[in-house]
Amino acid sequence: MAVRVPLGPDLLYRLYDRQLESRVRAGTLPQHVGVILDGNRRFARERGYDSPADGHRAGAEKIPELLDWCASLGIGWVTLWLLSTENLGRDEDELAALVEIIGESVRGLADRRDRWPGLRITGVGAIGELPGALQEELAAAEDATADGDTLHVQIAVGYGGRQEIIHALRNHLEERAAAGDSITDVIDDLQPEHIAANLYTAGTPDPDLIIRTSGELRLSGFLMWQSAHSEFYFCDPYWPEFRHIDFLRALRDFQRRRRRFGR
């Protein structure tokens, strides 16, 4: 007589994950995914960790997994929001730890670029306002991966959507003024592409899908200009808890939507 062995939760999870991935691969995938990596501090607090830095480190350890998932599916652009301009006003000790963790994470990605052939890293944000050590880490990672053309990872640090638009408009005005144009000329000629060409992300395709973890239902200024036609996906897990199956669910949700791009 055959004995039935009950399926454990781990096996059921793996079976479901495999089935869902198969369905996702058969559909249209986003070219560019933006991720708001939210919930690190709450993750640390709810688990009784000693400091928020423990949550930030757990979040940093999740990033390579996400890049593995994207590379496996052929998603060529990923933008990760690691530090906002508002975050720069946090407690001095917490900010110092967070900046150090981000620097270590960026260096670790660049040092392991053989894991993601064609990896290219760029920093987006008010980079000049960041602590010098983090600026150096970003510059070194950009130099080390400059020839990458398969997986482009944008590290959004010191980033704020409003500040980015102001930066873009200021650059455009300065360019036109240097060319001898009057303010009337600028106003008469102003087009969306003039702003787009001066964004931190100039030359990057707009995100097709933006994911935010931790249950918050807002963008908080992330890629404000670029997300005009993006699809949004909000999920409950804190970033350090974000699983492969959560990522696949976000992609499946994206595939179920009918994108009209305002038409």
Tab-separated table of N, CA and C in Angstrom, residues 150-258:
chain	number	residue	atom	x	y	z
A	150	THR	N	24.516	45.144	-20.427
A	150	THR	CA	23.440	44.164	-20.316
A	150	THR	C	22.513	44.439	-19.140
A	151	LEU	N	23.081	44.721	-17.973
A	151	LEU	CA	22.296	45.001	-16.773
A	151	LEU	C	22.753	46.337	-16.207
A	152	HIS	N	21.960	47.367	-16.437
A	152	HIS	CA	22.303	48.712	-15.999
A	152	HIS	C	21.596	48.988	-14.680
A	153	VAL	N	22.369	49.141	-13.618
A	153	VAL	CA	21.822	49.369	-12.282
A	153	VAL	C	22.085	50.816	-11.883
A	154	GLN	N	21.009	51.549	-11.675
A	154	GLN	CA	21.126	52.936	-11.224
A	154	GLN	C	20.913	52.978	-9.715
A	155	ILE	N	21.884	53.540	-9.017
A	155	ILE	CA	21.820	53.674	-7.565
A	155	ILE	C	21.358	55.086	-7.244
A	156	ALA	N	20.118	55.206	-6.802
A	156	ALA	CA	19.566	56.523	-6.479
A	156	ALA	C	19.909	56.866	-5.033
A	157	VAL	N	20.839	57.794	-4.856
A	157	VAL	CA	21.291	58.213	-3.522
A	157	VAL	C	21.340	59.736	-3.484
A	158	GLY	N	20.924	60.293	-2.356
A	158	GLY	CA	20.792	61.748	-2.306
A	158	GLY	C	19.804	62.190	-3.373
A	159	TYR	N	18.786	61.347	-3.571
A	159	TYR	CA	17.846	61.577	-4.671
A	159	TYR	C	16.516	62.101	-4.150
A	160	GLY	N	15.978	63.114	-4.848
A	160	GLY	CA	14.645	63.629	-4.588
A	160	GLY	C	14.033	64.059	-5.908
A	161	GLY	N	12.793	63.679	-6.149
A	161	GLY	CA	12.169	63.962	-7.430
A	161	GLY	C	12.010	65.439	-7.715
A	162	ARG	N	11.605	66.209	-6.721
A	162	ARG	CA	11.446	67.655	-6.924
A	162	ARG	C	12.796	68.309	-7.204
A	163	GLN	N	13.781	67.892	-6.421
A	163	GLN	CA	15.117	68.462	-6.625
A	163	GLN	C	15.637	68.129	-8.025
A	164	GLU	N	15.316	66.932	-8.513
A	164	GLU	CA	15.782	66.541	-9.840
A	164	GLU	C	15.186	67.435	-10.919
A	165	ILE	N	13.906	67.741	-10.800
A	165	ILE	CA	13.255	68.584	-11.809
A	165	ILE	C	13.806	70.003	-11.756
A	166	ILE	N	14.031	70.511	-10.557
A	166	ILE	CA	14.645	71.839	-10.419
A	166	ILE	C	16.033	71.837	-11.051
A	167	HIS	N	16.794	70.790	-10.768
A	167	HIS	CA	18.136	70.654	-11.342
A	167	HIS	C	18.068	70.658	-12.866
A	168	ALA	N	17.126	69.911	-13.421
A	168	ALA	CA	17.010	69.821	-14.879
A	168	ALA	C	16.630	71.163	-15.489
A	169	LEU	N	15.671	71.840	-14.874
A	169	LEU	CA	15.239	73.137	-15.405
A	169	LEU	C	16.352	74.168	-15.297
A	170	ARG	N	17.057	74.149	-14.177
A	170	ARG	CA	18.167	75.091	-14.009
A	170	ARG	C	19.238	74.863	-15.081
A	171	ASN	N	19.573	73.599	-15.325
A	171	ASN	CA	20.569	73.299	-16.352
A	171	ASN	C	20.130	73.787	-17.724
A	172	HIS	N	18.855	73.573	-18.028
A	172	HIS	CA	18.350	74.007	-19.328
A	172	HIS	C	18.410	75.525	-19.457
A	173	LEU	N	18.021	76.222	-18.405
A	173	LEU	CA	18.060	77.684	-18.447
A	173	LEU	C	19.490	78.190	-18.601
A	174	GLU	N	20.418	77.555	-17.897
A	174	GLU	CA	21.819	77.977	-18.004
A	174	GLU	C	22.350	77.746	-19.411
A	175	GLU	N	21.980	76.620	-20.026
A	175	GLU	CA	22.422	76.336	-21.393
A	175	GLU	C	21.876	77.369	-22.375
A	176	ARG	N	20.611	77.713	-22.215
A	176	ARG	CA	20.004	78.677	-23.128
A	176	ARG	C	20.566	80.077	-22.914
A	177	ALA	N	20.815	80.418	-21.653
A	177	ALA	CA	21.398	81.728	-21.370
A	177	ALA	C	22.799	81.830	-21.971
A	178	ALA	N	23.574	80.742	-21.858
A	178	ALA	CA	24.921	80.738	-22.421
A	178	ALA	C	24.891	80.870	-23.935
A	179	ALA	N	23.788	80.411	-24.529
A	179	ALA	CA	23.640	80.524	-25.983
A	179	ALA	C	23.112	81.893	-26.404
A	180	GLY	N	22.838	82.760	-25.423
A	180	GLY	CA	22.368	84.099	-25.730
A	180	GLY	C	20.865	84.218	-25.904
A	181	ASP	N	20.119	83.202	-25.534
A	181	ASP	CA	18.664	83.244	-25.680
A	181	ASP	C	18.029	84.027	-24.537
A	182	SER	N	16.930	84.695	-24.828
A	182	SER	CA	16.195	85.441	-23.807
A	182	SER	C	15.231	84.510	-23.087
A	183	ILE	N	14.729	84.963	-21.938
A	183	ILE	CA	13.760	84.160	-21.207
A	183	ILE	C	12.506	83.944	-22.039
A	184	THR	N	12.159	84.921	-22.863
A	184	THR	CA	10.997	84.773	-23.751
A	184	THR	C	11.240	83.647	-24.752
A	185	ASP	N	12.452	83.581	-25.278
A	185	ASP	CA	12.793	82.498	-26.206
A	185	ASP	C	12.653	81.144	-25.524
A	186	VAL	N	13.131	81.051	-24.300
A	186	VAL	CA	13.092	79.797	-23.560
A	186	VAL	C	11.647	79.372	-23.310
A	187	ILE	N	10.827	80.320	-22.884
A	187	ILE	CA	9.420	80.010	-22.603
A	187	ILE	C	8.707	79.554	-23.869
A	188	ASP	N	8.947	80.245	-24.963
A	188	ASP	CA	8.264	79.913	-26.216
A	188	ASP	C	8.665	78.535	-26.732
A	189	ASP	N	9.913	78.131	-26.469
A	189	ASP	CA	10.437	76.887	-27.047
A	189	ASP	C	10.364	75.687	-26.106
A	190	LEU	N	10.037	75.925	-24.835
A	190	LEU	CA	10.173	74.871	-23.825
A	190	LEU	C	9.319	73.641	-24.157
A	191	GLN	N	9.975	72.475	-24.170
A	191	GLN	CA	9.315	71.206	-24.461
A	191	GLN	C	9.719	70.158	-23.410
A	192	PRO	N	8.887	69.128	-23.218
A	192	PRO	CA	9.228	68.093	-22.229
A	192	PRO	C	10.616	67.493	-22.437
A	193	GLU	N	11.017	67.333	-23.704
A	193	GLU	CA	12.328	66.718	-23.947
A	193	GLU	C	13.483	67.573	-23.441
A	194	HIS	N	13.261	68.890	-23.291
A	194	HIS	CA	14.306	69.747	-22.737
A	194	HIS	C	14.556	69.408	-21.273
A	195	ILE	N	13.483	69.116	-20.540
A	195	ILE	CA	13.631	68.704	-19.140
A	195	ILE	C	14.237	67.304	-19.068
A	196	ALA	N	13.695	66.399	-19.866
A	196	ALA	CA	14.151	65.005	-19.832
A	196	ALA	C	15.648	64.896	-20.098
A	197	ALA	N	16.152	65.743	-21.000
A	197	ALA	CA	17.569	65.674	-21.369
A	197	ALA	C	18.486	66.118	-20.244
A	198	ASN	N	17.927	66.768	-19.206
A	198	ASN	CA	18.746	67.274	-18.117
A	198	ASN	C	18.462	66.602	-16.776
A	199	LEU	N	17.680	65.543	-16.794
A	199	LEU	CA	17.421	64.799	-15.567
A	199	LEU	C	18.660	64.005	-15.150
A	200	TYR	N	18.685	63.594	-13.890
A	200	TYR	CA	19.780	62.730	-13.433
A	200	TYR	C	19.854	61.463	-14.281
A	201	THR	N	18.703	61.008	-14.766
A	201	THR	CA	18.612	59.746	-15.499
A	201	THR	C	18.599	59.940	-17.009
A	202	ALA	N	19.053	61.065	-17.497
A	202	ALA	CA	19.022	61.341	-18.937
A	202	ALA	C	19.637	60.185	-19.725
A	203	GLY	N	18.949	59.781	-20.785
A	203	GLY	CA	19.422	58.684	-21.604
A	203	GLY	C	18.948	57.317	-21.151
A	204	THR	N	18.224	57.276	-20.042
A	204	THR	CA	17.709	56.030	-19.495
A	204	THR	C	16.244	55.864	-19.882
A	205	PRO	N	15.807	54.678	-20.276
A	205	PRO	CA	14.376	54.493	-20.537
A	205	PRO	C	13.561	54.706	-19.266
A	206	ASP	N	12.386	55.278	-19.402
A	206	ASP	CA	11.519	55.468	-18.242
A	206	ASP	C	11.131	54.114	-17.652
A	207	PRO	N	10.912	54.049	-16.343
A	207	PRO	CA	10.561	52.761	-15.734
A	207	PRO	C	9.184	52.281	-16.194
A	208	ASP	N	9.108	51.022	-16.536
A	208	ASP	CA	7.823	50.415	-16.868
A	208	ASP	C	7.062	50.046	-15.604
A	209	LEU	N	7.802	49.634	-14.587
A	209	LEU	CA	7.204	49.159	-13.336
A	209	LEU	C	7.990	49.708	-12.161
A	210	ILE	N	7.265	50.230	-11.166
A	210	ILE	CA	7.882	50.687	-9.921
A	210	ILE	C	7.283	49.884	-8.774
A	211	ILE	N	8.153	49.285	-7.983
A	211	ILE	CA	7.748	48.458	-6.846
A	211	ILE	C	8.132	49.170	-5.555
A	212	ARG	N	7.196	49.224	-4.616
A	212	ARG	CA	7.533	49.728	-3.284
A	212	ARG	C	7.161	48.675	-2.246
A	213	THR	N	8.099	48.366	-1.393
A	213	THR	CA	7.868	47.401	-0.324
A	213	THR	C	7.393	48.101	0.943
A	214	SER	N	6.998	47.315	1.934
A	214	SER	CA	6.676	47.743	3.302
A	214	SER	C	5.251	48.235	3.492
A	215	GLY	N	4.393	48.117	2.490
A	215	GLY	CA	2.996	48.471	2.656
A	215	GLY	C	2.653	49.935	2.474
A	216	GLU	N	3.632	50.774	2.206
A	216	GLU	CA	3.358	52.190	1.973
A	216	GLU	C	2.814	52.385	0.558
A	217	LEU	N	1.776	53.220	0.419
A	217	LEU	CA	1.109	53.402	-0.873
A	217	LEU	C	1.389	54.797	-1.429
A	218	ARG	N	2.648	55.091	-1.635
A	218	ARG	CA	3.036	56.380	-2.202
A	218	ARG	C	4.415	56.239	-2.827
A	219	LEU	N	4.755	57.191	-3.705
A	219	LEU	CA	6.065	57.179	-4.353
A	219	LEU	C	7.079	58.051	-3.633
A	220	SER	N	6.616	58.998	-2.828
A	220	SER	CA	7.510	59.873	-2.058
A	220	SER	C	8.485	60.645	-2.936
A	221	GLY	N	8.093	60.900	-4.194
A	221	GLY	CA	8.949	61.680	-5.078
A	221	GLY	C	9.897	60.872	-5.925
A	222	PHE	N	9.784	59.552	-5.887
A	222	PHE	CA	10.700	58.699	-6.658
A	222	PHE	C	10.379	58.780	-8.147
A	223	LEU	N	11.362	59.210	-8.935
A	223	LEU	CA	11.232	59.291	-10.392
A	223	LEU	C	9.923	59.975	-10.800
A	224	MET	N	9.681	61.140	-10.245
A	224	MET	CA	8.420	61.840	-10.470
A	224	MET	C	8.152	62.104	-11.948
A	225	TRP	N	9.158	62.585	-12.640
A	225	TRP	CA	9.002	62.906	-14.061
A	225	TRP	C	8.912	61.623	-14.888
A	226	GLN	N	9.797	60.696	-14.593
A	226	GLN	CA	9.945	59.494	-15.411
A	226	GLN	C	8.783	58.514	-15.244
A	227	SER	N	8.038	58.611	-14.147
A	227	SER	CA	7.003	57.619	-13.849
A	227	SER	C	5.623	58.002	-14.373
A	228	ALA	N	5.559	58.979	-15.268
A	228	ALA	CA	4.260	59.445	-15.762
A	228	ALA	C	3.406	58.319	-16.325
A	229	HIS	N	4.040	57.337	-16.959
A	229	HIS	CA	3.294	56.224	-17.547
A	229	HIS	C	3.705	54.875	-16.956
A	230	SER	N	4.336	54.905	-15.795
A	230	SER	CA	4.754	53.661	-15.147
A	230	SER	C	3.563	52.966	-14.500
A	231	GLU	N	3.707	51.659	-14.323
A	231	GLU	CA	2.769	50.895	-13.512
A	231	GLU	C	3.365	50.776	-12.114
A	232	PHE	N	2.513	50.840	-11.090
A	232	PHE	CA	2.967	50.796	-9.702
A	232	PHE	C	2.498	49.508	-9.030
A	233	TYR	N	3.372	48.972	-8.191
A	233	TYR	CA	3.025	47.774	-7.435
A	233	TYR	C	3.491	47.967	-5.997
A	234	PHE	N	2.546	47.901	-5.059
A	234	PHE	CA	2.855	48.069	-3.650
A	234	PHE	C	2.614	46.736	-2.937
A	235	CYS	N	3.562	46.337	-2.094
A	235	CYS	CA	3.421	45.064	-1.388
A	235	CYS	C	3.807	45.236	0.077
A	236	ASP	N	3.330	44.326	0.905
A	236	ASP	CA	3.479	44.455	2.348
A	236	ASP	C	4.851	44.096	2.923
A	237	PRO	N	5.569	43.122	2.381
A	237	PRO	CA	6.843	42.729	3.027
A	237	PRO	C	7.823	43.902	3.129
A	238	TYR	N	8.510	43.974	4.250
A	238	TYR	CA	9.618	44.917	4.350
A	238	TYR	C	10.689	44.490	3.343
A	239	TRP	N	11.515	45.431	2.921
A	239	TRP	CA	12.477	45.101	1.881
A	239	TRP	C	13.345	43.880	2.217
A	240	PRO	N	13.895	43.747	3.431
A	240	PRO	CA	14.729	42.568	3.699
A	240	PRO	C	13.971	41.246	3.581
A	241	GLU	N	12.634	41.293	3.637
A	241	GLU	CA	11.809	40.086	3.555
A	241	GLU	C	11.295	39.819	2.141
A	242	PHE	N	11.596	40.698	1.209
A	242	PHE	CA	11.081	40.597	-0.148
A	242	PHE	C	11.611	39.325	-0.808
A	243	ARG	N	10.688	38.479	-1.279
A	243	ARG	CA	11.064	37.170	-1.807
A	243	ARG	C	10.963	37.133	-3.330
A	244	HIS	N	11.542	36.088	-3.889
A	244	HIS	CA	11.435	35.875	-5.330
A	244	HIS	C	9.973	35.818	-5.754
A	245	ILE	N	9.156	35.171	-4.965
A	245	ILE	CA	7.746	35.037	-5.307
A	245	ILE	C	7.035	36.392	-5.262
A	246	ASP	N	7.471	37.288	-4.387
A	246	ASP	CA	6.905	38.636	-4.348
A	246	ASP	C	7.251	39.392	-5.632
A	247	PHE	N	8.475	39.201	-6.096
A	247	PHE	CA	8.906	39.836	-7.334
A	247	PHE	C	8.105	39.297	-8.514
A	248	LEU	N	7.930	37.978	-8.569
A	248	LEU	CA	7.159	37.384	-9.650
A	248	LEU	C	5.712	37.861	-9.630
A	249	ARG	N	5.144	38.023	-8.452
A	249	ARG	CA	3.770	38.526	-8.356
A	249	ARG	C	3.670	39.954	-8.891
A	250	ALA	N	4.683	40.757	-8.611
A	250	ALA	CA	4.697	42.116	-9.151
A	250	ALA	C	4.736	42.087	-10.676
A	251	LEU	N	5.560	41.213	-11.229
A	251	LEU	CA	5.658	41.106	-12.686
A	251	LEU	C	4.364	40.566	-13.285
A	252	ARG	N	3.750	39.599	-12.607
A	252	ARG	CA	2.496	39.046	-13.100
A	252	ARG	C	1.398	40.109	-13.080
A	253	ASP	N	1.375	40.905	-12.035
A	253	ASP	CA	0.398	41.991	-11.959
A	253	ASP	C	0.621	42.988	-13.097
A	254	PHE	N	1.887	43.296	-13.362
A	254	PHE	CA	2.234	44.194	-14.473
A	254	PHE	C	1.721	43.638	-15.794
A	255	GLN	N	1.874	42.348	-15.991
A	255	GLN	CA	1.479	41.727	-17.258
A	255	GLN	C	-0.025	41.711	-17.454
A	256	ARG	N	-0.769	41.789	-16.386
A	256	ARG	CA	-2.229	41.770	-16.479
A	256	ARG	C	-2.812	43.139	-16.826
A	257	ARG	N	-2.007	44.156	-16.754
A	257	ARG	CA	-2.506	45.506	-17.005
A	257	ARG	C	-2.423	45.853	-18.480
A	258	ARG	N	-3.335	46.703	-18.888
A	258	ARG	CA	-3.334	47.185	-20.278
A	258	ARG	C	-2.761	48.588	-20.272
